[in-house]
Tab-separated table of C-alpha atoms and ligand atoms in Angstrom:
chain	number	residue	atom	x	y	z
A	26	UNK	CA	-5.481	0.640	-23.825
A	27	UNK	CA	-3.608	0.475	-27.094
A	28	UNK	CA	0.105	0.866	-26.584
A	29	UNK	CA	0.414	3.007	-29.734
A	30	UNK	CA	-1.800	5.617	-28.050
A	31	UNK	CA	-0.423	5.337	-24.519
A	32	UNK	CA	2.349	7.294	-22.825
A	33	UNK	CA	4.904	4.721	-21.729
A	34	UNK	CA	8.409	6.195	-21.885
A	35	UNK	CA	10.424	2.992	-21.225
A	36	UNK	CA	14.204	3.347	-20.952
A	37	UNK	CA	16.618	0.985	-22.681
A	38	UNK	CA	19.543	1.924	-20.485
A	39	UNK	CA	19.729	1.212	-16.787
A	40	UNK	CA	19.674	4.571	-14.999
A	41	UNK	CA	22.933	4.963	-13.099
A	42	UNK	CA	21.464	6.952	-10.196
A	43	UNK	CA	19.282	4.061	-9.038
A	44	UNK	CA	20.901	1.803	-6.445
A	45	UNK	CA	18.170	-0.746	-5.873
A	46	UNK	CA	16.196	-2.891	-8.264
A	47	UNK	CA	12.749	-1.394	-7.615
A	48	UNK	CA	14.017	2.119	-8.296
A	49	UNK	CA	15.769	0.976	-11.484
A	50	UNK	CA	12.702	-0.877	-12.723
A	51	UNK	CA	10.286	1.957	-11.940
A	52	UNK	CA	12.453	4.337	-13.957
A	53	UNK	CA	13.002	1.861	-16.791
A	54	UNK	CA	9.299	0.970	-17.005
A	55	UNK	CA	8.388	4.650	-17.356
A	56	UNK	CA	6.453	4.760	-14.069
A	57	UNK	CA	8.052	7.759	-12.351
A	58	UNK	CA	10.254	10.724	-13.148
A	59	UNK	CA	12.323	12.511	-10.544
A	60	UNK	CA	11.611	16.256	-10.353
A	61	UNK	CA	13.824	17.122	-7.376
A	62	UNK	CA	15.558	15.042	-4.695
A	63	UNK	CA	12.910	12.666	-3.314
A	64	UNK	CA	10.095	14.269	-5.343
A	65	UNK	CA	8.538	12.443	-8.287
A	66	UNK	CA	6.005	12.788	-11.030
A	67	UNK	CA	3.851	9.718	-11.382
A	68	UNK	CA	3.741	8.868	-15.075
A	69	UNK	CA	0.623	7.045	-16.323
A	70	UNK	CA	1.790	3.486	-15.601
A	71	UNK	CA	3.060	4.361	-12.108
A	72	UNK	CA	-0.058	6.404	-11.378
A	73	UNK	CA	-2.244	3.439	-12.312
A	74	UNK	CA	-0.508	1.148	-9.818
A	75	UNK	CA	-0.586	3.865	-7.154
A	76	UNK	CA	-4.367	4.132	-7.639
A	77	UNK	CA	-4.817	0.340	-7.435
A	78	UNK	CA	-2.906	0.204	-4.169
A	79	UNK	CA	-4.847	3.175	-2.856
A	80	UNK	CA	-8.151	1.493	-3.775
A	81	UNK	CA	-7.245	-1.653	-1.827
A	82	UNK	CA	-6.294	0.458	1.195
A	83	UNK	CA	-9.631	2.317	1.025
A	84	UNK	CA	-11.664	-0.869	0.599
A	85	UNK	CA	-10.041	-2.581	3.569
A	86	UNK	CA	-10.317	0.498	5.791
A	87	UNK	CA	-13.980	0.914	4.926
A	88	UNK	CA	-14.551	-2.806	5.504
A	89	UNK	CA	-13.120	-2.371	9.019
A	90	UNK	CA	-15.581	0.470	9.689
A	91	UNK	CA	-13.157	3.374	9.364
A	92	UNK	CA	-14.349	6.605	7.767
A	93	UNK	CA	-12.520	8.334	4.882
A	94	UNK	CA	-12.054	12.093	4.711
A	95	UNK	CA	-9.401	14.488	3.443
A	96	UNK	CA	-7.255	16.999	5.277
A	97	UNK	CA	-5.021	19.565	3.550
A	98	UNK	CA	-1.303	19.187	2.864
A	99	UNK	CA	-0.544	22.663	4.263
A	100	UNK	CA	-1.100	23.256	7.942
A	101	UNK	CA	-0.908	26.205	10.272
A	102	UNK	CA	2.016	26.006	12.726
A	103	UNK	CA	-0.320	27.027	15.576
A	104	UNK	CA	-1.645	23.508	16.091
A	105	UNK	CA	1.862	22.136	16.310
A	106	UNK	CA	2.919	24.791	18.785
A	107	UNK	CA	-0.013	23.700	20.941
A	108	UNK	CA	1.081	20.041	20.930
A	109	UNK	CA	4.728	20.945	21.472
A	110	UNK	CA	5.837	19.180	18.310
A	111	UNK	CA	6.618	22.324	16.292
A	112	UNK	CA	10.102	22.460	17.782
A	113	UNK	CA	10.405	18.761	18.557
A	114	UNK	CA	9.933	17.669	14.921
A	115	UNK	CA	13.202	19.273	13.867
A	116	UNK	CA	14.579	19.779	10.355
A	117	UNK	CA	12.426	17.037	8.798
A	118	UNK	CA	9.518	19.476	8.891
A	119	UNK	CA	9.247	21.724	5.849
A	120	UNK	CA	8.350	25.131	7.235
A	121	UNK	CA	7.111	28.070	5.205
A	122	UNK	CA	5.723	31.526	5.739
A	123	UNK	CA	2.706	32.909	3.896
A	124	UNK	CA	2.405	36.502	2.595
A	125	UNK	CA	0.973	37.657	5.921
A	126	UNK	CA	3.994	36.331	7.766
A	127	UNK	CA	2.102	33.400	9.283
A	128	UNK	CA	4.039	30.214	10.057
A	129	UNK	CA	2.859	27.291	7.965
A	130	UNK	CA	4.163	23.812	7.288
A	131	UNK	CA	3.705	20.996	4.798
A	132	UNK	CA	2.184	18.243	6.939
A	133	UNK	CA	4.437	15.295	7.808
A	134	UNK	CA	1.477	13.646	9.621
A	135	UNK	CA	-1.915	14.756	11.010
A	136	UNK	CA	-2.346	13.893	14.709
A	137	UNK	CA	-2.711	17.552	15.711
A	138	UNK	CA	-5.190	18.513	13.006
A	139	UNK	CA	-7.493	15.504	13.395
A	140	UNK	CA	-7.531	15.847	17.177
A	141	UNK	CA	-8.470	19.488	16.857
A	142	UNK	CA	-11.269	18.571	14.390
A	143	UNK	CA	-12.688	15.899	16.686
A	144	UNK	CA	-12.320	18.206	19.690
A	145	UNK	CA	-14.347	20.853	17.835
A	146	UNK	CA	-17.296	18.657	16.916
A	147	UNK	CA	-17.465	15.755	19.343
A	148	UNK	CA	-18.707	16.561	22.815
A	149	UNK	CA	-20.299	13.346	24.026
A	150	UNK	CA	-19.161	9.749	24.396
A	151	UNK	CA	-22.236	8.800	22.332
A	152	UNK	CA	-20.367	9.714	19.124
A	153	UNK	CA	-17.755	7.027	19.872
A	154	UNK	CA	-16.079	4.846	18.798
A	155	UNK	CA	-14.747	6.851	15.887
A	156	UNK	CA	-11.935	6.144	13.440
A	157	UNK	CA	-11.225	8.694	10.715
A	158	UNK	CA	-8.555	8.370	8.077
A	159	UNK	CA	-7.277	9.980	4.917
A	160	UNK	CA	-4.835	9.212	2.137
A	161	UNK	CA	-2.846	12.344	1.457
A	162	UNK	CA	0.586	13.524	0.366
A	163	UNK	CA	3.040	14.100	3.180
A	164	UNK	CA	6.336	15.904	3.217
A	165	UNK	CA	9.330	15.009	5.352
A	166	UNK	CA	12.595	16.678	4.518
A	167	UNK	CA	14.582	13.439	4.844
A	168	UNK	CA	18.358	13.890	5.191
A	169	UNK	CA	18.973	11.188	2.630
A	170	UNK	CA	16.076	10.723	0.243
A	171	UNK	CA	16.937	7.599	-1.741
A	172	UNK	CA	15.765	4.397	-3.358
A	173	UNK	CA	13.135	6.201	-5.415
A	174	UNK	CA	9.670	6.170	-3.885
A	175	UNK	CA	10.893	4.098	-0.935
A	176	UNK	CA	12.322	7.050	0.905
A	177	UNK	CA	10.933	10.113	-0.787
A	178	UNK	CA	10.552	13.577	0.657
A	179	UNK	CA	7.041	13.908	-0.747
A	180	UNK	CA	5.168	10.627	-0.331
A	181	UNK	CA	1.619	9.290	-0.231
A	182	UNK	CA	0.411	7.906	3.061
A	183	UNK	CA	-2.753	6.559	4.540
A	184	UNK	CA	-3.010	7.824	8.092
A	185	UNK	CA	-5.873	6.961	10.382
A	186	UNK	CA	-6.777	8.018	13.907
A	187	UNK	CA	-9.061	6.331	16.393
A	188	UNK	CA	-10.913	8.120	19.201
A	189	UNK	CA	-12.305	6.039	22.048
A	190	UNK	CA	-13.719	6.538	25.516
A	191	UNK	CA	-11.600	3.930	27.262
A	192	UNK	CA	-8.228	2.289	26.875
A	193	UNK	CA	-9.998	-1.027	26.341
A	194	UNK	CA	-11.979	0.420	23.418
A	195	UNK	CA	-8.835	1.958	21.945
A	196	UNK	CA	-7.016	-1.366	22.145
A	197	UNK	CA	-9.853	-2.939	20.189
A	198	UNK	CA	-9.255	-0.252	17.547
A	199	UNK	CA	-5.565	-1.194	17.611
A	200	UNK	CA	-6.371	-4.861	17.057
A	201	UNK	CA	-8.859	-4.012	14.305
A	202	UNK	CA	-6.179	-2.056	12.493
A	203	UNK	CA	-3.702	-4.888	12.772
A	204	UNK	CA	-6.213	-7.291	11.208
A	205	UNK	CA	-7.212	-4.880	8.440
A	206	UNK	CA	-3.546	-4.284	7.588
A	207	UNK	CA	-2.873	-8.021	7.291
A	208	UNK	CA	-5.740	-8.263	4.794
A	209	UNK	CA	-4.581	-5.162	2.944
A	210	UNK	CA	-1.032	-6.361	2.327
A	211	UNK	CA	-2.093	-9.875	1.387
A	212	UNK	CA	-4.437	-8.515	-1.274
A	213	UNK	CA	-1.395	-6.803	-2.776
A	214	UNK	CA	0.421	-10.129	-2.944
A	215	UNK	CA	2.729	-9.159	-0.096
A	216	UNK	CA	3.720	-10.814	3.111
A	217	UNK	CA	4.134	-8.010	5.651
A	218	UNK	CA	5.043	-9.282	9.116
A	219	UNK	CA	3.858	-7.340	12.169
A	220	UNK	CA	6.871	-6.763	14.407
A	221	UNK	CA	7.156	-5.240	17.842
A	222	UNK	CA	8.615	-1.785	17.332
A	223	UNK	CA	9.737	1.283	19.200
A	224	UNK	CA	7.151	3.998	19.640
A	225	UNK	CA	9.632	6.850	19.049
A	226	UNK	CA	8.454	10.485	19.215
A	227	UNK	CA	4.734	9.611	19.199
A	228	UNK	CA	5.157	7.785	22.498
A	229	UNK	CA	2.971	5.088	24.059
A	230	UNK	CA	3.428	1.408	24.822
A	231	UNK	CA	1.756	-0.320	21.954
A	232	UNK	CA	3.161	-0.291	18.470
A	233	UNK	CA	3.808	-2.724	15.650
A	234	UNK	CA	5.571	-2.101	12.373
A	235	UNK	CA	4.692	-4.142	9.295
A	236	UNK	CA	7.760	-5.299	7.417
A	237	UNK	CA	8.252	-6.859	4.023
A	238	UNK	CA	11.386	-8.984	4.006
A	239	UNK	CA	13.852	-7.831	1.347
A	240	UNK	CA	17.643	-7.653	1.144
A	241	UNK	CA	17.432	-3.963	0.295
A	242	UNK	CA	15.285	-3.121	3.330
A	243	UNK	CA	16.539	-0.342	5.590
A	244	UNK	CA	15.562	-2.045	8.864
A	245	UNK	CA	17.343	-4.918	10.524
A	246	UNK	CA	14.847	-7.477	11.802
A	247	UNK	CA	14.938	-10.597	13.954
A	248	UNK	CA	12.230	-13.253	13.795
A	249	UNK	CA	11.150	-16.823	14.255
A	250	UNK	CA	10.829	-18.419	10.795
A	251	UNK	CA	7.543	-20.001	11.918
A	252	UNK	CA	5.881	-16.613	11.492
A	253	UNK	CA	6.345	-16.696	7.719
A	254	UNK	CA	4.011	-19.726	7.586
A	255	UNK	CA	1.053	-17.655	8.785
A	256	UNK	CA	-1.505	-16.573	6.195
A	257	UNK	CA	-4.582	-14.448	6.714
A	258	UNK	CA	-6.178	-15.947	3.604
A	259	UNK	CA	-9.790	-15.333	2.706
A	260	UNK	CA	-11.242	-15.681	6.197
A	261	UNK	CA	-14.173	-13.443	6.968
A	262	UNK	CA	-13.822	-11.366	10.063
A	263	UNK	CA	-16.357	-9.505	12.160
A	264	UNK	CA	-14.521	-6.301	12.992
A	265	UNK	CA	-16.909	-5.495	15.842
A	266	UNK	CA	-16.098	-8.754	17.549
A	267	UNK	CA	-13.379	-8.022	20.068
A	268	UNK	CA	-12.391	-11.627	20.777
A	269	UNK	CA	-12.066	-12.387	17.092
A	270	UNK	CA	-9.773	-9.406	16.411
A	271	UNK	CA	-7.771	-10.107	19.544
A	272	UNK	CA	-7.424	-13.749	18.445
A	273	UNK	CA	-5.970	-12.761	15.078
A	274	UNK	CA	-3.565	-10.333	16.747
A	275	UNK	CA	-2.384	-13.071	19.106
A	276	UNK	CA	-1.981	-15.535	16.259
A	277	UNK	CA	0.171	-13.130	14.249
A	278	UNK	CA	2.204	-11.702	17.124
A	279	UNK	CA	2.784	-14.780	19.277
A	280	UNK	CA	6.072	-15.598	17.521
A	281	UNK	CA	9.221	-13.583	18.050
A	282	UNK	CA	9.437	-10.810	15.439
A	283	UNK	CA	11.129	-7.516	16.256
A	284	UNK	CA	12.960	-4.619	14.724
A	285	UNK	CA	16.471	-3.844	15.960
A	286	UNK	CA	15.089	-1.143	18.275
A	287	UNK	CA	13.227	-3.666	20.417
A	288	UNK	CA	15.403	-6.726	19.788
A	289	UNK	CA	16.133	-8.842	22.880
A	290	UNK	CA	19.019	-11.325	22.498
A	291	UNK	CA	17.914	-13.447	25.456
A	292	UNK	CA	14.378	-13.961	24.141
A	293	UNK	CA	15.726	-14.527	20.616
A	294	UNK	CA	18.070	-17.263	21.854
A	295	UNK	CA	15.068	-19.242	23.130
A	296	UNK	CA	13.854	-19.864	19.566
A	297	UNK	CA	15.100	-23.214	18.201
A	298	UNK	CA	18.266	-22.428	16.272
A	299	UNK	CA	17.050	-23.656	12.880
A	300	UNK	CA	14.165	-21.151	13.027
A	301	UNK	CA	16.151	-18.089	14.153
A	302	UNK	CA	16.412	-15.497	11.406
A	303	UNK	CA	18.185	-12.163	11.044
A	304	UNK	CA	17.195	-10.296	7.903
A	305	UNK	CA	16.391	-6.936	6.380
A	306	UNK	CA	12.918	-5.503	5.976
A	307	UNK	CA	11.019	-2.629	4.386
A	308	UNK	CA	8.616	-0.850	6.739
A	309	UNK	CA	5.287	-0.545	4.913
A	310	UNK	CA	3.104	0.430	7.858
A	311	UNK	CA	2.926	1.086	11.559
A	312	UNK	CA	0.178	1.175	14.183
A	313	UNK	CA	0.190	2.914	17.577
A	314	UNK	CA	-1.914	3.254	20.671
A	315	UNK	CA	-0.758	6.287	22.636
A	316	UNK	CA	-3.419	7.119	25.189
A	317	UNK	CA	-4.741	10.577	25.992
A	318	UNK	CA	-1.676	12.770	25.489
A	319	UNK	CA	-2.812	14.502	22.283
A	320	UNK	CA	-6.430	14.702	23.404
A	321	UNK	CA	-5.402	16.543	26.519
A	322	UNK	CA	-3.171	18.970	24.641
A	323	UNK	CA	-5.536	19.565	21.727
A	324	UNK	CA	-8.796	19.540	23.653
A	325	UNK	CA	-10.422	16.316	22.466
A	326	UNK	CA	-12.426	15.965	25.651
A	327	UNK	CA	-15.988	14.607	25.868
A	328	UNK	CA	-18.680	14.152	28.418
A	329	UNK	CA	-18.622	10.548	29.640
A	330	UNK	CA	-21.669	8.448	30.676
A	331	UNK	CA	-21.309	9.741	34.242
A	332	UNK	CA	-21.400	13.387	33.087
A	333	UNK	CA	-17.681	13.959	33.764
A	334	UNK	CA	-15.326	15.433	31.133
A	335	UNK	CA	-12.740	12.896	29.936
A	336	UNK	CA	-9.941	13.085	27.337
A	337	UNK	CA	-10.220	10.553	24.510
A	338	UNK	CA	-7.952	7.551	24.087
A	339	UNK	CA	-6.236	7.687	20.730
A	340	UNK	CA	-4.105	5.732	18.342
A	341	UNK	CA	-2.696	6.424	14.920
A	342	UNK	CA	-2.071	4.066	12.053
A	343	UNK	CA	-0.108	4.559	8.844
A	344	UNK	CA	0.412	2.760	5.562
A	345	UNK	CA	3.130	3.904	3.147
A	346	UNK	CA	1.033	3.848	-0.017
A	347	UNK	CA	3.709	5.157	-2.405
A	348	UNK	CA	6.493	3.163	-0.711
A	349	UNK	CA	4.441	0.016	-1.317
A	350	UNK	CA	5.135	0.176	-5.066
A	351	UNK	CA	8.843	-0.156	-4.345
A	352	UNK	CA	8.279	-2.866	-1.743
A	353	UNK	CA	6.113	-4.939	-4.085
A	354	UNK	CA	8.719	-4.735	-6.845
A	355	UNK	CA	11.539	-5.653	-4.456
A	356	UNK	CA	9.522	-8.743	-3.520
A	357	UNK	CA	8.410	-9.618	-7.053
A	358	UNK	CA	10.720	-9.227	-10.057
A	359	UNK	CA	13.262	-11.126	-12.123
A	360	UNK	CA	16.121	-10.124	-14.423
A	361	UNK	CA	13.664	-9.171	-17.187
A	362	UNK	CA	11.603	-6.788	-15.119
A	363	UNK	CA	8.684	-6.405	-12.749
A	364	UNK	CA	6.194	-9.197	-12.013
A	365	UNK	CA	3.016	-7.556	-10.680
A	366	UNK	CA	0.802	-9.545	-8.333
A	367	UNK	CA	-2.713	-9.817	-9.826
A	368	UNK	CA	-4.172	-7.580	-7.114
A	369	UNK	CA	-2.268	-4.456	-8.158
A	370	UNK	CA	-1.236	-4.934	-11.785
A	371	UNK	CA	-1.720	-1.775	-13.890
A	372	UNK	CA	-3.267	-3.771	-16.759
A	373	UNK	CA	-4.689	-7.246	-16.330
A	374	UNK	CA	-3.405	-8.792	-19.500
A	375	UNK	CA	-1.061	-7.877	-22.338
A	376	UNK	CA	-2.004	-8.680	-25.926
A	377	UNK	CA	0.934	-9.059	-28.287
A	378	UNK	CA	0.263	-9.034	-31.999
A	379	UNK	CA	3.144	-10.851	-33.706
A	380	UNK	CA	2.217	-9.543	-37.128
A	381	UNK	CA	0.628	-6.135	-37.086
A	382	UNK	CA	-1.182	-5.553	-40.374
A	383	UNK	CA	-2.070	-9.206	-40.917
A	384	UNK	CA	-5.858	-9.171	-41.271
A	385	UNK	CA	-6.490	-12.335	-39.234
A	386	UNK	CA	-4.044	-11.385	-36.448
A	387	UNK	CA	-5.384	-7.823	-36.202
A	388	UNK	CA	-8.985	-9.068	-36.032
A	389	UNK	CA	-8.175	-11.700	-33.394
A	390	UNK	CA	-6.359	-9.143	-31.221
A	391	UNK	CA	-9.262	-6.722	-31.524
A	392	UNK	CA	-11.666	-9.531	-30.583
A	393	UNK	CA	-9.648	-10.407	-27.459
A	394	UNK	CA	-9.387	-6.744	-26.543
A	395	UNK	CA	-13.144	-6.231	-26.830
A	396	UNK	CA	-14.029	-9.403	-24.928
A	397	UNK	CA	-11.682	-8.621	-22.013
A	398	UNK	CA	-12.844	-5.002	-21.878
A	399	UNK	CA	-16.485	-6.066	-21.906
A	400	UNK	CA	-15.791	-8.384	-18.956
A	401	UNK	CA	-14.570	-5.344	-17.013
A	402	UNK	CA	-10.842	-6.033	-17.356
A	403	UNK	CA	-8.163	-3.729	-18.707
A	404	UNK	CA	-5.980	-5.222	-21.439
A	405	UNK	CA	-2.904	-3.514	-22.837
A	406	UNK	CA	-2.722	-4.225	-26.558
A	407	UNK	CA	0.717	-3.820	-28.132
A	408	UNK	CA	-0.444	-2.788	-31.593
A	409	UNK	CA	2.826	-1.116	-32.574
A	410	UNK	CA	4.576	-2.061	-35.773
A	411	UNK	CA	7.583	-3.541	-33.968
A	412	UNK	CA	9.567	-6.746	-33.829
A	413	UNK	CA	8.118	-9.483	-31.629
A	414	UNK	CA	11.267	-9.503	-29.470
A	415	UNK	CA	10.861	-5.822	-28.635
A	416	UNK	CA	7.197	-6.307	-27.769
A	417	UNK	CA	7.980	-9.230	-25.433
A	418	UNK	CA	10.771	-7.257	-23.760
A	419	UNK	CA	8.409	-4.342	-23.045
A	420	UNK	CA	5.697	-6.625	-21.642
A	421	UNK	CA	8.258	-8.421	-19.453
A	422	UNK	CA	9.707	-5.138	-18.210
A	423	UNK	CA	6.376	-3.587	-17.223
A	424	UNK	CA	5.411	-6.857	-15.565
A	425	UNK	CA	1.832	-7.663	-16.576
A	426	UNK	CA	1.205	-11.083	-14.998
A	427	UNK	CA	-0.545	-12.508	-18.096
A	428	UNK	CA	0.067	-12.131	-21.805
A	429	UNK	CA	-1.834	-13.395	-24.818
A	430	UNK	CA	0.300	-13.787	-27.939
A	431	UNK	CA	-1.450	-13.780	-31.292
A	432	UNK	CA	0.176	-14.762	-34.591
A	433	UNK	CA	-0.944	-15.936	-38.044
A	434	UNK	CA	0.547	-19.404	-37.563
A	435	UNK	CA	-1.380	-20.162	-34.362
A	436	UNK	CA	-4.555	-18.678	-35.735
A	437	UNK	CA	-4.459	-21.185	-38.625
A	438	UNK	CA	-4.918	-23.860	-35.931
A	439	UNK	CA	-7.460	-21.716	-34.100
A	440	UNK	CA	-5.213	-20.970	-31.126
A	441	UNK	CA	-3.482	-18.133	-29.308
A	442	UNK	CA	-0.940	-18.462	-26.510
A	443	UNK	CA	-1.574	-17.537	-22.882
A	444	UNK	CA	1.662	-17.007	-20.932
A	445	UNK	CA	2.290	-16.506	-17.231
A	446	UNK	CA	4.881	-13.819	-16.531
A	447	UNK	CA	5.768	-15.477	-13.238
A	448	UNK	CA	6.458	-19.025	-14.445
A	449	UNK	CA	7.004	-18.379	-18.149
A	450	UNK	CA	4.653	-21.292	-18.885
A	451	UNK	CA	2.443	-21.035	-21.978
A	452	UNK	CA	-0.783	-22.709	-22.955
A	453	UNK	CA	-2.318	-22.877	-26.400
A	454	UNK	CA	-6.018	-22.059	-26.203
A	455	UNK	CA	-8.760	-20.852	-28.465
A	456	UNK	CA	-9.275	-17.087	-28.123
A	457	UNK	CA	-12.567	-17.705	-26.266
A	458	UNK	CA	-10.910	-20.087	-23.823
A	459	UNK	CA	-8.062	-17.645	-23.262
A	460	UNK	CA	-10.523	-14.887	-22.328
A	461	UNK	CA	-12.407	-17.266	-20.028
A	462	UNK	CA	-9.179	-18.305	-18.328
A	463	UNK	CA	-8.086	-14.685	-17.732
A	464	UNK	CA	-11.487	-13.853	-16.231
A	465	UNK	CA	-11.164	-16.885	-13.904
A	466	UNK	CA	-7.699	-15.778	-12.827
A	467	UNK	CA	-8.919	-12.338	-11.822
A	468	UNK	CA	-12.243	-13.405	-10.314
A	469	UNK	CA	-10.871	-13.541	-6.743
A	470	UNK	CA	-9.715	-9.927	-7.116
A	471	UNK	CA	-12.830	-8.259	-8.531
A	472	UNK	CA	-16.359	-8.629	-7.222
A	473	UNK	CA	-17.931	-7.883	-10.592
A	474	UNK	CA	-16.178	-10.881	-12.187
A	475	UNK	CA	-17.862	-13.162	-9.664
A	476	UNK	CA	-21.354	-11.893	-10.452
A	477	UNK	CA	-21.589	-10.572	-6.936
A	478	UNK	CA	-22.710	-7.235	-5.685
A	479	UNK	CA	-19.656	-5.161	-4.871
A	480	UNK	CA	-19.567	-4.457	-1.100
A	481	UNK	CA	-22.874	-2.655	-1.060
A	482	UNK	CA	-22.134	1.016	-1.545
A	483	UNK	CA	-18.697	0.528	-0.080
A	484	UNK	CA	-16.433	-0.118	-3.035
A	485	UNK	CA	-13.745	2.433	-3.772
A	486	UNK	CA	-15.638	4.103	-6.579
A	487	UNK	CA	-18.503	4.978	-4.304
A	488	UNK	CA	-16.653	5.576	-1.080
A	489	UNK	CA	-17.381	9.288	-0.994
B	4	ATP	P1	10.812	5.394	8.551
B	4	ATP	O1	11.213	4.747	9.850
B	4	ATP	O2	10.969	4.493	7.360
B	4	ATP	O3	11.413	6.752	8.362
B	4	ATP	P2	8.468	6.285	9.899
B	4	ATP	O4	8.410	5.264	10.976
B	4	ATP	O5	9.012	7.613	10.218
B	4	ATP	O6	9.249	5.660	8.639
B	4	ATP	P3	5.594	6.539	9.924
B	4	ATP	O7	5.439	7.853	10.566
B	4	ATP	O8	5.360	5.310	10.731
B	4	ATP	O9	7.034	6.458	9.222
B	4	ATP	O10	4.735	6.561	8.572
B	4	ATP	C1	3.886	5.500	8.137
B	4	ATP	C2	4.427	4.843	6.893
B	4	ATP	O11	4.737	5.791	5.874
B	4	ATP	C3	5.736	4.099	7.121
B	4	ATP	O12	5.489	2.813	7.640
B	4	ATP	C4	6.314	4.054	5.727
B	4	ATP	O13	5.787	2.939	5.019
B	4	ATP	C5	5.822	5.318	5.080
B	4	ATP	N1	6.899	6.323	5.011
B	4	ATP	C6	7.463	6.993	6.033
B	4	ATP	N2	8.421	7.834	5.601
B	4	ATP	C7	8.458	7.697	4.250
B	4	ATP	C8	9.235	8.278	3.212
B	4	ATP	N3	10.169	9.201	3.476
B	4	ATP	N4	9.000	7.918	1.931
B	4	ATP	C9	8.059	6.997	1.655
B	4	ATP	N5	7.290	6.401	2.586
B	4	ATP	C10	7.487	6.732	3.866
B	5	MG	MG1	7.104	4.053	11.323
C-alpha cells in the first residue's frame, strides 16, 4: 500500500477521552472511531489488525479440529426463555421487539442457539465428538463501557461449544481448548496466563480465564512468578492424544495462578515469598466445562451406544478478538507509539523515502516495494511529499515492527537502512539484502515464506 492512497487519519493531539494507552494509541493511529458509547467503526488500519487476529484464531481452532460456522447476531427470545436466562441475564442484554411484536435480542453469547441447532440435527452418539465455533459480533449493554475496544458494548468474540457423550470426553475437549488457546496467544506475541476462575452464571466446576498482565487490567490476579517462565513455543501437538493435551494443561496450571474470585490466601502463602506476585490482568479468553444443564433444557439429547437417550456434556470457550487489539498494545508500546508483534502487524514493513522526487530514491523504494510484495508480504510505502521527521513519527506511531529507510546519500554507497521498531537498532544493507532479511524475519509467521504447503486446505483463506 502507498500511504498517499491509503486512509490513515492519524491524530496529532492526544484525545482527552481516552484513559489508557491502548485506547489513546488506537485513536491516534487512526484505527478506530467511536460512533456511540462502546461502539466503534474499524478504520482500515484497525480493521487490518482485527482480521489478522481473527485469522490466527481460525487457524488454531481448525488445527485443533474445531469446525467454523456462523450464527446470527439477532436471536429470538424464545430460546432464552427456554433456558431460563432471558430474565437471569438482566440489563446487559439488549432487547428489542420486531414489527410483529416478537421479542428479540442482540446475542451476548450463543449457548442456547448452538445447543438447539445440535439438538435438531444430532440424534446419535456416532456424530460425536463435535466442537463448533463462530467469530461473531456480540452485544452486552455494559454499565460502564470504557477503555476503547477493551470493554465495548458491541465487540467481536470467538465462541466455541463442544458436545460430547461423556464427561471424560468433554474434559478432553476442555484440555484441547486450553492448549489451542496457549498457541493462539503466543502467535500474537502475547503471554496469556491460564488462571483458575469463577464459573459465574454459566455454572460448572471447570473454568480457566486467560490473562495478559498489564497495569491497566481490570482484574486483580495472584500468581507464582514461576508461571511466567513457561512457553508453549513451536512444539507440535496431537490434539487427539488425550495424555498429551492433559500433560500440557498440567504443565501450565500446576503453579498457583488465580483471579481474585478464586484467590486463596492460605495456598498463596505457601509459594516462596520472592515468587509471590499480585498484579493486574486483562481477560482475553475463558474456557468452561459445564456438564449437561443446557443440553437437558434445550433438548440436545442423543441415543447412546446402549440405545438409551442421554443429554450431551458441553463446554463453551471464548476469545475476546476485538479486546485483543487493546491487550496487545498495552503489552507492546513505547512513548512514540505502538510496537506490533510480527504475528499481527497490519503491514510487515514500512518504506520511508527520505527524498520523494529524487529519481534514484523513488526507483529504489519502488524496487523494494515490488520485491516485498512479490514475496507475499505487505509493505507500507510512505511516498508522501513530507519531511523525514513526520514520516518517521507516523511509522513509529502506527507501530510497524520493521522499517526500511531510503535516501540519496545511502544509495550512493549502495545501501538502505533496516530499522527495528522494538530496539531502534539499524543496519545498513543493500536493498536485496534488506528484502532477504525481512523475508527471513517473517518466515516463522507465514507458511508461504518457508516454501511449505499451507496447512493443506486449512488455512484461513480456505476455511469455508
Ligand atoms: P468480563 O469479565 O471482562 O466482563 P466476561 O467474563 O463476561 O468478561 P466472557 O463471557 O468470558 O466474558 O467472554 C469471552 C471473552 O470476550 C472475554 O474473555 C473477553 O476477552 C471478551 N469480552 C467480554 N466482554 C467484553 C466486552 N464488553 N468488550 C470486549 N471484549 C469483551
Ligand atoms: Mg469471562
